[in-house]
Short mmCIF file of C-alpha atoms in Angstrom, two decimals:
data_model
loop_
_atom_site.label_atom_id
_atom_site.label_comp_id
_atom_site.label_asym_id
_atom_site.label_seq_id
_atom_site.Cartn_x
_atom_site.Cartn_y
_atom_site.Cartn_z
CA UNK A 268 117.62 126.92 67.44
CA UNK A 269 116.51 123.85 65.53
CA UNK A 270 118.48 120.66 66.18
CA UNK A 271 118.14 117.01 65.30
CA UNK A 272 116.92 115.22 68.44
CA UNK A 273 115.53 111.69 68.62
CA UNK A 274 112.11 112.71 69.92
CA UNK A 275 110.63 109.16 70.12
CA UNK A 276 113.55 108.03 72.25
CA UNK A 277 113.29 111.18 74.35
CA UNK A 278 109.60 110.45 75.01
CA UNK A 279 110.41 106.91 76.13
CA UNK A 280 113.17 108.13 78.45
CA UNK A 281 111.03 110.87 80.02
CA UNK A 282 108.24 108.37 80.68
CA UNK A 283 110.60 106.58 83.10
CA UNK A 284 110.36 109.54 85.46
CA UNK A 285 107.73 109.21 88.17
CA UNK A 286 104.82 111.49 87.40
CA UNK A 287 105.59 111.79 83.69
CA UNK A 288 104.66 108.27 82.61
CA UNK A 289 101.03 109.35 82.15
CA UNK A 290 101.55 113.10 81.72
CA UNK A 291 101.84 113.20 77.93
CA UNK A 292 101.25 116.97 77.78
CA UNK A 293 104.28 117.72 79.97
CA UNK A 294 106.43 115.22 78.06
CA UNK A 295 105.55 117.02 74.82
CA UNK A 296 106.41 120.38 76.38
CA UNK A 297 109.84 119.04 77.36
CA UNK A 298 110.39 117.67 73.86
CA UNK A 299 109.46 121.00 72.29
CA UNK A 300 111.79 122.78 74.72
CA UNK A 301 114.63 120.39 73.84
CA UNK A 302 114.24 121.14 70.14
CA UNK A 303 114.07 124.89 70.78
CA UNK A 304 117.15 125.11 73.04
CA UNK A 305 119.14 122.09 71.88
CA UNK A 306 119.27 120.61 75.38
CA UNK A 307 117.24 119.55 78.42
CA UNK A 308 117.62 121.46 81.68
CA UNK A 309 117.43 120.17 85.26
CA UNK A 310 116.99 122.35 88.34
CA UNK A 311 119.44 121.22 91.05
CA UNK A 312 119.05 122.25 94.69
CA UNK A 313 120.50 119.29 96.65
CA UNK A 314 123.34 116.80 96.16
CA UNK A 315 123.36 117.37 92.38
CA UNK A 316 125.11 120.65 93.21
CA UNK A 317 128.27 119.03 94.61
CA UNK A 318 128.06 115.54 93.12
CA UNK A 319 126.54 116.02 89.72
CA UNK A 320 125.62 113.48 87.04
CA UNK A 321 127.55 112.79 83.84
CA UNK A 322 127.01 114.54 80.48
CA UNK A 323 126.50 118.01 82.01
CA UNK A 324 127.64 120.66 79.56
CA UNK A 325 126.74 123.70 81.66
CA UNK A 326 126.12 124.23 85.37
CA UNK A 327 124.89 127.73 86.19
CA UNK A 328 124.14 128.98 89.74
CA UNK A 329 121.55 131.39 91.13
CA UNK A 330 118.45 130.21 89.35
CA UNK A 331 115.25 130.77 91.34
CA UNK A 332 112.15 128.60 91.64
CA UNK A 333 109.27 130.61 93.14
CA UNK A 334 106.39 129.12 95.11
CA UNK A 335 108.32 126.26 96.73
CA UNK A 336 110.21 125.57 99.94
CA UNK A 337 112.77 122.83 100.64
CA UNK A 338 113.14 120.63 103.67
CA UNK A 339 114.26 117.17 104.76
CA UNK A 340 110.88 115.49 104.38
CA UNK A 341 111.71 112.18 102.66
CA UNK A 342 113.26 109.01 104.03
CA UNK A 343 116.52 107.88 102.43
CA UNK A 344 117.28 104.20 102.93
CA UNK A 345 120.10 103.95 100.35
CA UNK A 346 122.39 106.96 100.07
CA UNK A 347 122.34 108.43 103.60
CA UNK A 348 120.46 105.80 105.58
CA UNK A 349 119.51 102.14 105.69
CA UNK A 350 116.26 100.19 105.67
CA UNK A 351 116.76 99.60 109.38
CA UNK A 352 117.38 103.27 110.16
CA UNK A 353 116.62 105.62 107.26
CA UNK A 354 118.14 109.04 106.95
CA UNK A 355 116.33 112.10 105.61
CA UNK A 356 116.78 113.79 102.26
CA UNK A 357 115.79 117.08 100.72
CA UNK A 358 112.65 117.68 98.67
CA UNK A 359 110.56 120.58 97.43
CA UNK A 360 107.01 121.31 98.51
CA UNK A 361 104.53 123.97 97.37
CA UNK A 362 104.83 127.13 99.47
CA UNK A 363 103.57 130.37 97.97
CA UNK A 364 105.55 132.48 100.47
CA UNK A 365 108.99 131.06 99.67
CA UNK A 366 111.42 130.42 96.86
CA UNK A 367 114.37 128.11 96.30
CA UNK A 368 117.73 128.96 94.72
CA UNK A 369 119.78 126.39 92.87
CA UNK A 370 121.72 125.49 89.74
CA UNK A 371 120.59 124.84 86.20
CA UNK A 372 122.21 121.74 84.72
CA UNK A 373 122.16 121.38 80.94
CA UNK A 374 123.28 118.82 78.39
CA UNK A 375 124.09 119.18 74.72
CA UNK A 376 121.72 117.80 72.07
CA UNK A 377 123.72 114.62 71.43
CA UNK A 378 123.88 113.81 75.17
CA UNK A 379 120.26 114.37 76.19
CA UNK A 380 119.40 110.68 76.58
CA UNK A 381 122.47 109.62 78.64
CA UNK A 382 122.09 112.86 80.63
CA UNK A 383 118.51 111.91 81.54
CA UNK A 384 119.37 108.23 82.11
CA UNK A 385 122.00 109.31 84.64
CA UNK A 386 119.45 111.58 86.31
CA UNK A 387 116.92 108.73 86.55
CA UNK A 388 119.50 106.33 87.96
CA UNK A 389 120.55 108.89 90.56
CA UNK A 390 117.14 110.14 91.69
CA UNK A 391 115.13 106.91 91.43
CA UNK A 392 117.57 104.39 92.96
CA UNK A 393 116.57 100.80 93.67
CA UNK A 394 117.72 99.00 96.81
CA UNK A 395 119.26 95.53 96.81
CA UNK A 396 115.80 94.30 97.87
CA UNK A 397 114.29 95.73 94.68
CA UNK A 398 112.50 98.66 96.37
CA UNK A 399 112.50 101.92 94.40
CA UNK A 400 113.08 105.08 96.42
CA UNK A 401 110.14 106.87 94.76
CA UNK A 402 110.36 109.99 96.90
CA UNK A 403 110.05 112.39 93.97
CA UNK A 404 107.66 113.19 91.20
CA UNK A 405 109.02 115.21 88.30
CA UNK A 406 107.62 118.44 86.97
CA UNK A 407 108.70 120.93 84.30
CA UNK A 408 108.74 124.25 86.10
CA UNK A 409 109.68 127.84 85.19
CA UNK A 410 113.05 128.77 86.69
CA UNK A 411 114.08 132.43 86.77
CA UNK A 412 117.52 133.25 85.39
CA UNK A 413 119.79 135.77 87.13
CA UNK A 414 118.90 138.29 84.39
CA UNK A 415 115.16 137.93 85.14
CA UNK A 416 114.20 135.78 82.14
CA UNK A 417 112.83 132.26 82.58
CA UNK A 418 113.63 128.77 81.37
CA UNK A 419 111.65 125.65 82.21
CA UNK A 420 113.55 122.79 83.86
CA UNK A 421 112.92 119.27 85.10
CA UNK A 422 112.53 119.51 88.86
CA UNK A 423 112.33 116.95 91.69
CA UNK A 424 109.24 117.70 93.80
CA UNK A 425 108.14 115.61 96.78
CA UNK A 426 105.96 112.62 95.86
CA UNK A 427 103.21 112.96 98.45
CA UNK A 428 101.96 109.46 97.60
CA UNK A 429 105.27 107.77 98.43
CA UNK A 430 105.44 105.64 101.56
CA UNK A 431 108.78 107.35 102.22
CA UNK A 432 107.28 110.85 102.41
CA UNK A 433 107.50 111.94 106.05
CA UNK A 434 104.10 113.47 106.72
CA UNK A 435 103.48 114.96 109.17
CA UNK A 436 107.09 116.14 109.40
CA UNK A 437 109.18 114.88 112.29
CA UNK A 438 109.41 117.16 115.33
CA UNK A 439 112.63 119.14 115.12
CA UNK A 440 114.35 117.26 117.93
CA UNK A 441 113.68 113.90 116.22
CA UNK A 442 114.77 115.23 112.83
CA UNK A 443 118.02 116.43 114.40
CA UNK A 444 118.68 113.07 116.05
CA UNK A 445 117.92 111.06 112.93
CA UNK A 446 120.17 113.18 110.72
CA UNK A 447 122.99 113.13 113.28
CA UNK A 448 122.83 109.32 113.58
CA UNK A 449 121.99 107.98 110.10
CA UNK A 450 124.49 106.72 107.53
CA UNK A 451 124.20 104.99 104.16
CA UNK A 452 126.10 104.05 101.00
CA UNK A 453 127.28 107.62 100.28
CA UNK A 454 128.16 108.70 103.82
CA UNK A 455 126.45 110.05 106.91
CA UNK A 456 123.30 112.11 106.80
CA UNK A 457 125.11 114.88 108.64
CA UNK A 458 127.80 114.99 105.93
CA UNK A 459 125.05 115.58 103.33
CA UNK A 460 123.78 118.56 105.33
CA UNK A 461 127.32 119.93 105.75
CA UNK A 462 128.01 119.61 102.02
CA UNK A 463 124.75 121.36 101.22
CA UNK A 464 125.42 124.35 103.46
CA UNK A 465 129.03 124.56 102.23
CA UNK A 466 127.89 124.83 98.60
CA UNK A 467 125.17 127.33 99.48
CA UNK A 468 127.78 129.51 101.16
CA UNK A 469 130.30 129.08 98.34
CA UNK A 470 127.82 130.19 95.68
CA UNK A 471 125.79 132.57 97.91
CA UNK A 472 122.57 130.60 97.43
CA UNK A 473 120.76 132.37 100.25
CA UNK A 474 117.03 131.75 99.90
CA UNK A 475 114.30 131.82 102.54
CA UNK A 476 115.12 128.25 103.63
CA UNK A 477 118.87 128.66 104.09
CA UNK A 478 118.80 129.97 107.66
CA UNK A 479 116.50 127.12 108.72
CA UNK A 480 118.95 124.60 107.26
CA UNK A 481 121.90 126.30 108.96
CA UNK A 482 120.07 126.13 112.28
CA UNK A 483 119.40 122.44 111.62
CA UNK A 484 123.13 121.87 110.99
CA UNK A 485 124.07 123.58 114.26
CA UNK A 486 121.60 121.46 116.19
CA UNK A 487 122.85 118.25 114.52
CA UNK A 488 126.43 119.14 115.43
CA UNK A 489 125.37 119.77 119.03
CA UNK A 490 123.53 116.44 119.17
CA UNK A 491 126.61 114.60 117.88
CA UNK A 492 128.51 115.91 120.91
CA UNK A 493 126.08 114.07 123.23
CA UNK A 494 127.04 110.67 121.77
CA UNK A 495 129.60 108.40 123.33
CA UNK A 496 133.17 109.08 122.13
CA UNK A 497 133.30 105.67 120.38
CA UNK A 498 130.02 106.30 118.53
CA UNK A 499 130.99 109.83 117.51
CA UNK A 500 134.44 108.75 116.32
CA UNK A 501 132.96 105.89 114.27
CA UNK A 502 130.57 108.25 112.46
CA UNK A 503 133.36 110.76 111.80
CA UNK A 504 135.55 107.94 110.49
CA UNK A 505 132.81 106.79 108.15
CA UNK A 506 132.95 110.07 106.26
CA UNK A 507 136.68 109.79 105.61
CA UNK A 508 136.13 107.06 103.01
CA UNK A 509 135.75 107.97 99.33
CA UNK A 510 133.98 104.88 97.95
CA UNK A 511 130.86 102.94 98.87
CA UNK A 512 132.96 99.74 98.85
CA UNK A 513 135.30 101.11 101.52
CA UNK A 514 132.35 102.35 103.54
CA UNK A 515 130.76 98.92 103.38
CA UNK A 516 133.92 97.30 104.72
CA UNK A 517 134.01 99.89 107.51
CA UNK A 518 130.33 99.26 108.28
CA UNK A 519 131.22 95.67 109.11
CA UNK A 520 133.13 97.02 112.13
CA UNK A 521 130.04 98.80 113.51
CA UNK A 522 128.53 96.09 115.68
CA UNK A 523 131.94 94.82 116.70
CA UNK A 524 132.52 98.18 118.38
CA UNK A 525 129.42 97.72 120.51
CA UNK A 526 127.61 100.63 118.87
CA UNK A 527 123.81 101.05 118.95
CA UNK A 528 121.60 98.67 116.96
CA UNK A 529 118.92 99.99 114.60
CA UNK A 530 116.35 99.47 117.35
CA UNK A 531 118.49 101.40 119.79
CA UNK A 532 119.04 104.19 117.25
CA UNK A 533 115.27 104.46 116.81
CA UNK A 534 114.83 104.69 120.57
CA UNK A 535 117.50 107.40 120.75
CA UNK A 536 115.69 109.35 118.04
CA UNK A 537 112.27 109.01 119.67
CA UNK A 538 113.63 110.08 123.02
CA UNK A 539 115.56 113.05 121.69
#
């Protein structure tokens, strides 16, 4: 299918993605793919599944990316954590023995640029201090369709050069504590994990990482039960709000309730 796409503008937009600014060959492959299919595709395996970006024309489940695993290996100091106590977010890492299931998100030809701009804004957020959460690099990887054919898609892979890449990974007990305690602009870190597992179950996205994530959720829920009633109730209350503005107002009640400081949260995590 041949369509009229503003290729120069598409090149400029793609160059905003970390890892593509100097990878002209991959940018050209994406441009050629856009002309051929009349859209640009994104592989979604995390929060894009339940809270997607604008200008999505199709959202199709059960696409498979081979040779990668997913885990909570990046710090999140905006959406599900703070600079004082970051949460953890999901990323992909090379693993020849595993595969990841997810959704393919696609735009129409006349919405490619706003579709990608929304993707960039979502996945490369900047804090109020001007720090970019550069936890991902972006690749154009072959995703297998349910019928066995393939389509290349933009994919968030861990940026191993980011200061927010957690390497070596946290011990499981510390990962559990951090995710059970952290909260940010979009809600608690535990809510993110619950949403993820809920969508995996809803769409039967059972890959080789799913059981590990379900075990992580169970352990996080158990850890929450060890907190003081006031602390646990505050975290549960935080997730009842629907907007970041309301959450921010609620956050102002945190210290007034005598709940742990960032330093105390860090101690709790280290001693878990």
